[in-house]
XYZ file of C-alpha atoms in Angstrom:
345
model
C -21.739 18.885 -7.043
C -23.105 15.559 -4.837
C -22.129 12.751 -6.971
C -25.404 10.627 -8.357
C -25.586 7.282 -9.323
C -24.317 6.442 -12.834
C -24.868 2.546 -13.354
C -27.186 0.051 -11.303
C -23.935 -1.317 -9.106
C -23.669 2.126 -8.115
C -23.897 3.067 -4.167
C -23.336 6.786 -3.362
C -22.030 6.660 0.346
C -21.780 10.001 2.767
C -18.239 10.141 3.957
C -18.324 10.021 8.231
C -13.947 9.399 7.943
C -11.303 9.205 5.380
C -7.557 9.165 5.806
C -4.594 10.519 3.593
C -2.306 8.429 2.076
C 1.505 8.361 1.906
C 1.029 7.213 -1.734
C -1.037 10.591 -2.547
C 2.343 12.727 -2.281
C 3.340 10.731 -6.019
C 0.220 12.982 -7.149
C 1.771 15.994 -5.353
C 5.286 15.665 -6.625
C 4.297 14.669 -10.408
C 5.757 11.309 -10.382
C 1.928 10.255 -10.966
C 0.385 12.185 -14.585
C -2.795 13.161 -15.599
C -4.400 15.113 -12.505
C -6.476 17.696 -13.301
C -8.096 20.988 -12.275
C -10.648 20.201 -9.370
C -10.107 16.528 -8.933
C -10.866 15.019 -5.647
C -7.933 12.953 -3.924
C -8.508 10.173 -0.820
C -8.631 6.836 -1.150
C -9.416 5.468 2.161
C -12.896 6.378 3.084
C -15.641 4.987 5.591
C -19.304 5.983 5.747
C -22.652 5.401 5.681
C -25.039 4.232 2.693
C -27.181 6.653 1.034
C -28.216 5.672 -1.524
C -27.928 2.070 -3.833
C -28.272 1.189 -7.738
C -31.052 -0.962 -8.910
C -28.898 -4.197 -9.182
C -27.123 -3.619 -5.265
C -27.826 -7.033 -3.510
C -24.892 -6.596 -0.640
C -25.801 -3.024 0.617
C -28.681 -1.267 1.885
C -28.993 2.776 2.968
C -28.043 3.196 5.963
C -25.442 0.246 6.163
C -22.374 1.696 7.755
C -19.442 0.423 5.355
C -15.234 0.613 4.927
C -14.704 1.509 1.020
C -11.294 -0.230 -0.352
C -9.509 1.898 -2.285
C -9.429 -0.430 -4.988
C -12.035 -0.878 -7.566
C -13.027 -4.247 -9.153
C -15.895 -5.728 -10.860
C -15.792 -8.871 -8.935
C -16.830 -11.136 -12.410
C -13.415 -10.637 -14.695
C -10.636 -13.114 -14.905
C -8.089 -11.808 -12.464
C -11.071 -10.664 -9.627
C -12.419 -14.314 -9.579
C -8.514 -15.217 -8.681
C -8.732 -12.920 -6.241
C -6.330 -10.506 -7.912
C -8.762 -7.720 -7.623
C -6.074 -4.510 -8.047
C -5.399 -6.729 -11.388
C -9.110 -5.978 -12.812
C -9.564 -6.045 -16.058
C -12.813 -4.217 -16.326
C -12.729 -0.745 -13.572
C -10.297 1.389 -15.651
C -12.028 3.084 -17.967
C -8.424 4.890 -18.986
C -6.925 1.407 -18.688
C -5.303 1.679 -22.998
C -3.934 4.745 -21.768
C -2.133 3.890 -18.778
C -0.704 0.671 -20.246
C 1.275 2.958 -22.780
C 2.352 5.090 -20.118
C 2.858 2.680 -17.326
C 3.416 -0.654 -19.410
C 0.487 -2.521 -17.809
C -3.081 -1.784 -17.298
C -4.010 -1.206 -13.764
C -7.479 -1.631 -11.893
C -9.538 1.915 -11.213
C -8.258 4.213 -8.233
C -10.314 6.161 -5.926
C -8.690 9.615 -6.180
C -5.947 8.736 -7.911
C -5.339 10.003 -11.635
C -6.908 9.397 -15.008
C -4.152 7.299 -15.758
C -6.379 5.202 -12.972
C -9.977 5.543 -14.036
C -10.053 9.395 -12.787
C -12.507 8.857 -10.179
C -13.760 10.854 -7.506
C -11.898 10.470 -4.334
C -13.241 10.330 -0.813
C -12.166 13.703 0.728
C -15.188 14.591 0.402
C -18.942 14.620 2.141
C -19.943 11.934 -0.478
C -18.509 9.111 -2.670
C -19.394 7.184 -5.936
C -18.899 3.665 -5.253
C -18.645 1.759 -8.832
C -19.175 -2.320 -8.300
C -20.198 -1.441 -4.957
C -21.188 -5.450 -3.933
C -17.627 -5.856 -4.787
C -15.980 -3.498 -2.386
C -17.576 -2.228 0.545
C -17.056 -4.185 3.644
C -20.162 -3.808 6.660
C -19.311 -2.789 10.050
C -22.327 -3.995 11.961
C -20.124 -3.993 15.285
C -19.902 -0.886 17.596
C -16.396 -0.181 16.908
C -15.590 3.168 16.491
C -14.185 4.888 12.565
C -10.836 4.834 13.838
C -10.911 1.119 14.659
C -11.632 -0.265 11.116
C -10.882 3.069 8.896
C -7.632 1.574 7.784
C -9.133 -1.462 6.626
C -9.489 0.742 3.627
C -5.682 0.441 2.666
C -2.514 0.540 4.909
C -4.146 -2.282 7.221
C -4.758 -4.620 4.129
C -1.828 -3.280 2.550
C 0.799 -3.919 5.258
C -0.672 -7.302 6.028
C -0.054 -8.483 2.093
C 3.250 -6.650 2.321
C 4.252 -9.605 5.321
C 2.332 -12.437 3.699
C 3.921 -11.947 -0.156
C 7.371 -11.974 2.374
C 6.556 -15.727 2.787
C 7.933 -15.534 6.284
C 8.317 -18.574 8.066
C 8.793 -19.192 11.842
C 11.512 -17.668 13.770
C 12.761 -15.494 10.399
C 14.399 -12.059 10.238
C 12.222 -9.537 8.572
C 13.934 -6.131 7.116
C 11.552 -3.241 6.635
C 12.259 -0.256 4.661
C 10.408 2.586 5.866
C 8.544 3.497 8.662
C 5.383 5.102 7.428
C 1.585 3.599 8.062
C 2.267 0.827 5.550
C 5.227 -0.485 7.303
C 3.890 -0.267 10.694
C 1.472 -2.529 9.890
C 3.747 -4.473 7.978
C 5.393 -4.971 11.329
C 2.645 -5.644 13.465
C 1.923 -8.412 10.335
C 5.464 -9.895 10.545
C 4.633 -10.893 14.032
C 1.353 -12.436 13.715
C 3.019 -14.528 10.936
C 5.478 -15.793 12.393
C 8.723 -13.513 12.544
C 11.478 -14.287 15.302
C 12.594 -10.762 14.337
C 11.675 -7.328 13.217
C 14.529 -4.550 12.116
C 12.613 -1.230 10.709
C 14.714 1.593 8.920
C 13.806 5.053 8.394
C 15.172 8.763 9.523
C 12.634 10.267 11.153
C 13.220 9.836 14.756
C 9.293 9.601 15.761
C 8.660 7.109 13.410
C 11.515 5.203 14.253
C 10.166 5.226 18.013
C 6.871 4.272 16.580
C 8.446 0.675 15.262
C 10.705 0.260 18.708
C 7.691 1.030 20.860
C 4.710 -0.047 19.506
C 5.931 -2.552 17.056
C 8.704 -4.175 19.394
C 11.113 -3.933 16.279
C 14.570 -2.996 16.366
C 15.249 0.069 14.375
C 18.251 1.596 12.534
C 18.638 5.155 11.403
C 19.846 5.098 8.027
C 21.792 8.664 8.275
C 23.315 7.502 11.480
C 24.418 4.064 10.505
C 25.424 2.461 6.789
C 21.972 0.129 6.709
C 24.275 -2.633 4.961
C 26.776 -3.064 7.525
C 24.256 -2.746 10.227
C 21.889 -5.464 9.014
C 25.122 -7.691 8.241
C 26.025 -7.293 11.456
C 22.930 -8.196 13.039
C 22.430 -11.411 10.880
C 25.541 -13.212 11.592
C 26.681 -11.270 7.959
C 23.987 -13.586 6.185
C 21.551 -10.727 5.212
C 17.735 -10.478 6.477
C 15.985 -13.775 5.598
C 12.575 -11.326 4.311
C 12.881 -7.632 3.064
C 9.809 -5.523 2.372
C 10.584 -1.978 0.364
C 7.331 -0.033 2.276
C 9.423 3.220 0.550
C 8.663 3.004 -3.265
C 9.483 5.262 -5.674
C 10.648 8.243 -3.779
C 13.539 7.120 -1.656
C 15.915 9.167 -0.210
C 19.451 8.770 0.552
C 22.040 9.861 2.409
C 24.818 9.212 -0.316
C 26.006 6.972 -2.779
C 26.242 7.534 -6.572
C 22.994 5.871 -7.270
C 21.209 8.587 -4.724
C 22.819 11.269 -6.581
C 22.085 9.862 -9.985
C 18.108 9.775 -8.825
C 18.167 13.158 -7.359
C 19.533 14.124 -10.560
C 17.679 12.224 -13.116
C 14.793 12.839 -11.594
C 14.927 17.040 -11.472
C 15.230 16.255 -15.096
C 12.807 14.601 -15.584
C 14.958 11.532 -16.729
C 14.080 9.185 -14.178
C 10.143 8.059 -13.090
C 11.355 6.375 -9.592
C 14.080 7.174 -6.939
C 14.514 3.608 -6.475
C 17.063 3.608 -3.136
C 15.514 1.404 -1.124
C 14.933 -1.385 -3.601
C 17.920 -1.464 -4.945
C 19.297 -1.594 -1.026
C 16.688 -4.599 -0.320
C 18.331 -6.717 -3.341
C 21.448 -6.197 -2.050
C 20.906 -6.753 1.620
C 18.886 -9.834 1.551
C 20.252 -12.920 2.370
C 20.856 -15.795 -0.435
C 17.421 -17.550 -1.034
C 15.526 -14.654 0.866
C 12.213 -13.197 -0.247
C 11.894 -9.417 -1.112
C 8.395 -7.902 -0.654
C 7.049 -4.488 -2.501
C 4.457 -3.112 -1.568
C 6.062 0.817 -2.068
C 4.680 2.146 -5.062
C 6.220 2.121 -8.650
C 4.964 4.052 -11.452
C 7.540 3.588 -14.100
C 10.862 2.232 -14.895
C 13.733 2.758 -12.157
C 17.010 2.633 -13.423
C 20.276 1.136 -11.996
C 18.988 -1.866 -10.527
C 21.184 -4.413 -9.033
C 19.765 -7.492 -11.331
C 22.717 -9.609 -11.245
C 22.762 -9.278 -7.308
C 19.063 -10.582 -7.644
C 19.950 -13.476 -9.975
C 22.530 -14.766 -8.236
C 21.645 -14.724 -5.132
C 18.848 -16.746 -5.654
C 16.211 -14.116 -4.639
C 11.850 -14.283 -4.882
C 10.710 -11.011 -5.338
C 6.818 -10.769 -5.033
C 5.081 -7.071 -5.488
C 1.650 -5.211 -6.268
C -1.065 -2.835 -5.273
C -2.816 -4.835 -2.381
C -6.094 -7.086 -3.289
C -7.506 -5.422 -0.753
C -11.221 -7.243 -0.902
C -9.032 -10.243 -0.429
C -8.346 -8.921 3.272
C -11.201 -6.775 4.762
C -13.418 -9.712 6.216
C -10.137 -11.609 7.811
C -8.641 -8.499 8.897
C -11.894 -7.288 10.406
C -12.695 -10.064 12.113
C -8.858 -9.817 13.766
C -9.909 -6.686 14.926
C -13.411 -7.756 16.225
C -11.748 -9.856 18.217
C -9.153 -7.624 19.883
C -5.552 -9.285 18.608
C -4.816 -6.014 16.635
C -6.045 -2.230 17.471
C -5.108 -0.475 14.282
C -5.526 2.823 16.137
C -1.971 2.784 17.087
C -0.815 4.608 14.441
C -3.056 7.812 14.677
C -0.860 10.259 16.732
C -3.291 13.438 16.352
């Protein structure tokens, strides 16, 4: 059935484009619980206003609108820093998932109980909750395709560089080559990176970095990534690494990618955490790790002394993506980034 409005901050918005997410294949392989019968995934919709609750001052019907895939009620502690994935008040299921997940995360479009179990936007119409929170207006021209990532990988990749802290002229490591990380590159440029190094094994994602993100790339089954990334940086290390895998890395060998292969066909494990525990070790002394991959439990094996002693910042988190759509539009308004790059069909 149509979803109808359930509270006055409601908006109900008819879906014109939504995108999949690498992030929904944690719902696909179990490594996120609690999906059930007939729930509807996506979680980076666009459309137009239909309809609007009673106390909506921001929207209107007909107002053509990007829908982050966060929820937030704009008025709690952490949404008035700005910490909107951090909301206090959008989880309905938030007791539940802090047992499971050891913290209580904002609601999800599309994305488990565990995260409010709301109705995703694959769909021909969406629920909004706190929708003069979320919903950005696109009263430009510019077509779906142009600001449709402004729901998530855009604002995602962008916090991915900026939690980096990269400063003029640095070497930035990316793991992975998916959405996220290519805008993570194109985001390491506009702040200020003197270089860009991308890893991955699939050879057309790879060219997507070299050509359209003007990084350098290595091919972690072709070359050992630690060597390689040594070599390139004097034997110093990246100065900023960004994990854009998360929790279901692969490897090519090593004990550790055997003992998460393992673990986790036994259910042992939550997260195949390769490429983190790669990051910690390959970043240079003083350097800045970045995570915006996603974690759902408790990885194993992790190199903490490396961390420690090497003097490393680690900064992480599901992006505050309200924090981003207005800036991040605007960039686009203005033509210095066409996020359209990465659709390839």
């Amino acid at each position: 059935p149509d979803p109808k409005l359930k509270d006055p901050t409601d908006a109900i918005i008819r879906i014109t484009a939504t995108a999949i997410c690498g992030s929904d294949l944690h719902l696909y392989d179990g490594f996120m619980p609690t999906m059930e019968s007939g729930d509807i995934m996506g979680h980076e919709p666009m459309g137009i206003v239909e309809e609007v609750g009673s106390a909506v001052k921001n929207l209107k019907k007909g107002d053509r609108v990007v829908v982050p895939f966060t929820i937030s009620c704009g008025d709690c502690f952490f949404c008035k820093k700005t910490l909107f994935s951090c909301c206090d008040v959008s989880n309905p299921n938030a007791a539940a998932a802090a047992k499971v997940m050891g913290h209580s995360p904002a609601g999800l479009f599309g994305y488990s109980h565990l995260l409010g179990g709301f109705s995703g936007g694959q769909a021909e119409y969406l629920r909004v909750p706190y929708a003069d929170v979320g919903p950005v207006v696109i009263e430009s021209d510019l077509s779906d395709e142009k600001v449709l990532f402004l729901s998530d990988i855009f604002p995602t990749g962008y916090m991915a560089a900026e939690n980096a802290d990269i400063e003029p002229g640095d070497t930035v490591a990316i793991w992975g080559c998916g959405p996220v990380a290519q805008f993570a590159i194109q985001s390491a440029w506009m702040l200020g990176a003197g270089r860009v190094i991308a890893i991955d094994c699939v050879p057309e994602r790879l060219e997507m970095a070299r050509t359209k993100g003007r990084a350098e790339v290595i091919d972690f089954t072709k070359e050992d990534v630690r060597e390689r990334l040594n070599e390139m940086t004097a034997g110093r290390g990246p100065d900023r690494c960004i994990d854009a895998v998360g929790c279901e890395a692969h490897a090519t060998g090593g004990i550790d990618a055997v003992m998460d292969k393992a673990k986790s066909a036994l259910s042992l494990t939550t997260d195949r955490a390769h490429a983190l525990r790669e990051a910690i070790l390959c970043c240079r002394k003083g350097g800045t790790i970045s995570v915006p991959g996603a974690y759902v439990g408790m990885p194993d094996k992790m190199p903490m002394g490396a961390f420690m002693n090497k003097a490393l910042t680690m900064k992480a988190g599901q992006t505050h993506a309200q924090r981003y759509l207005r800036p991040l539009l605007a960039m686009i308004e203005k033509g210095d980034i066409d996020p359209s790059f990465v659709i390839t069909h």
